[in-house]
JSON list of C-alpha atoms in Angstrom, two decimals:
[
{"chain": "A", "resi": 76, "resn": "ASP", "atom": "CA", "xyz": [0.18, 0.17, 0.06]},
{"chain": "A", "resi": 77, "resn": "MET", "atom": "CA", "xyz": [1.04, 3.40, -0.53]},
{"chain": "A", "resi": 78, "resn": "ILE", "atom": "CA", "xyz": [0.52, 7.10, 0.81]},
{"chain": "A", "resi": 79, "resn": "ARG", "atom": "CA", "xyz": [1.27, 9.89, -1.18]},
{"chain": "A", "resi": 80, "resn": "ILE", "atom": "CA", "xyz": [1.50, 13.60, -0.38]},
{"chain": "A", "resi": 81, "resn": "ILE", "atom": "CA", "xyz": [-0.15, 15.91, -2.69]},
{"chain": "A", "resi": 82, "resn": "ASP", "atom": "CA", "xyz": [1.68, 18.75, -4.71]},
{"chain": "A", "resi": 83, "resn": "GLN", "atom": "CA", "xyz": [1.56, 21.56, -2.26]},
{"chain": "A", "resi": 84, "resn": "SER", "atom": "CA", "xyz": [1.32, 23.85, -5.22]},
{"chain": "A", "resi": 85, "resn": "ASN", "atom": "CA", "xyz": [-2.18, 22.63, -5.82]},
{"chain": "A", "resi": 86, "resn": "SER", "atom": "CA", "xyz": [-4.31, 24.72, -3.09]},
{"chain": "A", "resi": 87, "resn": "ASN", "atom": "CA", "xyz": [-7.56, 23.16, -4.27]},
{"chain": "A", "resi": 88, "resn": "TYR", "atom": "CA", "xyz": [-6.17, 19.41, -3.43]},
{"chain": "A", "resi": 89, "resn": "LEU", "atom": "CA", "xyz": [-4.12, 19.31, -0.44]},
{"chain": "A", "resi": 90, "resn": "GLY", "atom": "CA", "xyz": [-3.65, 16.42, 2.20]},
{"chain": "A", "resi": 91, "resn": "PHE", "atom": "CA", "xyz": [-2.71, 13.12, 1.11]},
{"chain": "A", "resi": 92, "resn": "ASP", "atom": "CA", "xyz": [-4.17, 9.97, -0.92]},
{"chain": "A", "resi": 93, "resn": "ILE", "atom": "CA", "xyz": [-4.05, 6.53, 0.09]},
{"chain": "A", "resi": 94, "resn": "TRP", "atom": "CA", "xyz": [-3.54, 3.63, -2.45]},
{"chain": "A", "resi": 95, "resn": "LEU", "atom": "CA", "xyz": [-3.92, 0.27, -2.25]},
{"chain": "A", "resi": 96, "resn": "ASN", "atom": "CA", "xyz": [-1.56, -2.46, -3.83]},
{"chain": "A", "resi": 97, "resn": "ASN", "atom": "CA", "xyz": [-3.76, -5.09, -5.39]},
{"chain": "A", "resi": 98, "resn": "SER", "atom": "CA", "xyz": [-1.66, -7.71, -6.61]},
{"chain": "A", "resi": 99, "resn": "GLY", "atom": "CA", "xyz": [1.03, -5.32, -7.79]},
{"chain": "A", "resi": 100, "resn": "ILE", "atom": "CA", "xyz": [-1.36, -2.77, -9.38]},
{"chain": "A", "resi": 101, "resn": "PHE", "atom": "CA", "xyz": [-2.10, 0.29, -7.06]},
{"chain": "A", "resi": 102, "resn": "THR", "atom": "CA", "xyz": [-5.65, 1.50, -6.83]},
{"chain": "A", "resi": 103, "resn": "TYR", "atom": "CA", "xyz": [-6.69, 4.82, -5.44]},
{"chain": "A", "resi": 104, "resn": "ASN", "atom": "CA", "xyz": [-8.87, 4.36, -2.20]},
{"chain": "A", "resi": 105, "resn": "SER", "atom": "CA", "xyz": [-9.33, 7.91, -0.86]},
{"chain": "A", "resi": 106, "resn": "ASN", "atom": "CA", "xyz": [-7.89, 11.44, -0.17]},
{"chain": "A", "resi": 107, "resn": "VAL", "atom": "CA", "xyz": [-7.41, 12.52, 3.49]},
{"chain": "A", "resi": 108, "resn": "GLY", "atom": "CA", "xyz": [-7.74, 16.30, 4.20]},
{"chain": "A", "resi": 109, "resn": "ALA", "atom": "CA", "xyz": [-8.39, 17.23, 0.68]},
{"chain": "A", "resi": 110, "resn": "GLY", "atom": "CA", "xyz": [-8.51, 21.09, 0.13]},
{"chain": "A", "resi": 111, "resn": "VAL", "atom": "CA", "xyz": [-8.03, 21.50, 4.16]},
{"chain": "A", "resi": 112, "resn": "PHE", "atom": "CA", "xyz": [-4.51, 21.19, 4.84]},
{"chain": "A", "resi": 113, "resn": "GLU", "atom": "CA", "xyz": [-1.17, 20.94, 3.87]},
{"chain": "A", "resi": 114, "resn": "THR", "atom": "CA", "xyz": [0.91, 17.81, 4.69]},
{"chain": "A", "resi": 115, "resn": "LYS", "atom": "CA", "xyz": [4.23, 18.67, 5.72]},
{"chain": "A", "resi": 116, "resn": "ILE", "atom": "CA", "xyz": [5.26, 15.13, 7.53]},
{"chain": "A", "resi": 117, "resn": "LEU", "atom": "CA", "xyz": [3.50, 11.93, 7.76]},
{"chain": "A", "resi": 118, "resn": "LYS", "atom": "CA", "xyz": [4.60, 8.99, 10.19]},
{"chain": "A", "resi": 119, "resn": "ILE", "atom": "CA", "xyz": [2.75, 5.50, 9.82]},
{"chain": "A", "resi": 120, "resn": "GLY", "atom": "CA", "xyz": [2.45, 3.11, 12.77]},
{"chain": "A", "resi": 121, "resn": "ASP", "atom": "CA", "xyz": [-0.39, 1.09, 14.93]},
{"chain": "A", "resi": 122, "resn": "LEU", "atom": "CA", "xyz": [-1.16, 4.18, 17.20]},
{"chain": "A", "resi": 123, "resn": "ASP", "atom": "CA", "xyz": [-4.27, 2.68, 19.02]},
{"chain": "A", "resi": 124, "resn": "GLY", "atom": "CA", "xyz": [-3.06, -0.85, 19.49]},
{"chain": "A", "resi": 125, "resn": "ASP", "atom": "CA", "xyz": [-5.66, -2.29, 16.96]},
{"chain": "A", "resi": 126, "resn": "GLY", "atom": "CA", "xyz": [-2.98, -3.92, 14.37]},
{"chain": "A", "resi": 127, "resn": "ASP", "atom": "CA", "xyz": [-4.05, -1.53, 11.88]},
{"chain": "A", "resi": 128, "resn": "ALA", "atom": "CA", "xyz": [-1.65, 1.23, 10.47]},
{"chain": "A", "resi": 129, "resn": "ASP", "atom": "CA", "xyz": [-2.55, 4.56, 11.78]},
{"chain": "A", "resi": 130, "resn": "ILE", "atom": "CA", "xyz": [-1.43, 8.02, 10.51]},
{"chain": "A", "resi": 131, "resn": "MET", "atom": "CA", "xyz": [0.22, 10.94, 12.60]},
{"chain": "A", "resi": 132, "resn": "ALA", "atom": "CA", "xyz": [0.71, 14.10, 10.02]},
{"chain": "A", "resi": 133, "resn": "ASN", "atom": "CA", "xyz": [2.09, 17.42, 10.62]},
{"chain": "A", "resi": 134, "resn": "VAL", "atom": "CA", "xyz": [-0.19, 19.62, 9.18]},
{"chain": "A", "resi": 135, "resn": "GLU", "atom": "CA", "xyz": [-0.53, 23.29, 8.06]},
{"chain": "A", "resi": 136, "resn": "VAL", "atom": "CA", "xyz": [-3.52, 25.28, 8.07]},
{"chain": "A", "resi": 137, "resn": "GLY", "atom": "CA", "xyz": [-3.36, 28.99, 7.16]},
{"chain": "A", "resi": 138, "resn": "SER", "atom": "CA", "xyz": [-0.10, 30.03, 8.82]},
{"chain": "A", "resi": 139, "resn": "SER", "atom": "CA", "xyz": [-0.92, 27.48, 11.80]},
{"chain": "A", "resi": 140, "resn": "PHE", "atom": "CA", "xyz": [0.73, 24.01, 12.19]},
{"chain": "A", "resi": 141, "resn": "TYR", "atom": "CA", "xyz": [-1.09, 20.98, 13.87]},
{"chain": "A", "resi": 142, "resn": "LEU", "atom": "CA", "xyz": [-0.35, 17.28, 14.54]},
{"chain": "A", "resi": 143, "resn": "LYS", "atom": "CA", "xyz": [-3.25, 15.59, 13.49]},
{"chain": "A", "resi": 144, "resn": "THR", "atom": "CA", "xyz": [-3.55, 11.62, 13.82]},
{"chain": "A", "resi": 145, "resn": "PHE", "atom": "CA", "xyz": [-6.04, 9.71, 11.41]},
{"chain": "A", "resi": 146, "resn": "LEU", "atom": "CA", "xyz": [-6.99, 6.32, 13.25]},
{"chain": "A", "resi": 147, "resn": "ASN", "atom": "CA", "xyz": [-7.51, 3.20, 10.56]},
{"chain": "A", "resi": 148, "resn": "GLN", "atom": "CA", "xyz": [-10.91, 1.81, 11.46]},
{"chain": "A", "resi": 149, "resn": "GLY", "atom": "CA", "xyz": [-10.33, -1.13, 9.04]},
{"chain": "A", "resi": 150, "resn": "ALA", "atom": "CA", "xyz": [-10.18, -1.23, 5.30]},
{"chain": "A", "resi": 151, "resn": "TRP", "atom": "CA", "xyz": [-8.23, 1.85, 5.25]},
{"chain": "A", "resi": 152, "resn": "PHE", "atom": "CA", "xyz": [-11.18, 3.96, 6.73]},
{"chain": "A", "resi": 153, "resn": "PHE", "atom": "CA", "xyz": [-9.84, 6.72, 8.77]},
{"chain": "A", "resi": 154, "resn": "ASP", "atom": "CA", "xyz": [-11.37, 8.85, 11.55]},
{"chain": "A", "resi": 155, "resn": "SER", "atom": "CA", "xyz": [-9.50, 12.19, 11.98]},
{"chain": "A", "resi": 156, "resn": "ASN", "atom": "CA", "xyz": [-8.44, 13.73, 15.67]},
{"chain": "A", "resi": 157, "resn": "GLN", "atom": "CA", "xyz": [-6.82, 16.60, 16.38]}
]
């Protein structure tokens, strides 16, 4: 599976994409944070101990920076927390 940070020059499509590896063919799954924030740094790990890959991101909204967590609820569906 793959996560792609969006080109920051396109302010209408910010955030990051999630692509799933289906036997060597990557298919688009979802965009997290589209049009909302610029993603600066991503880290992936099991933050809530459920065995799923969660995401922690350093993001910029306007001129403010935040650390956001995106908890994987299964099948690469994420809940966003601040």
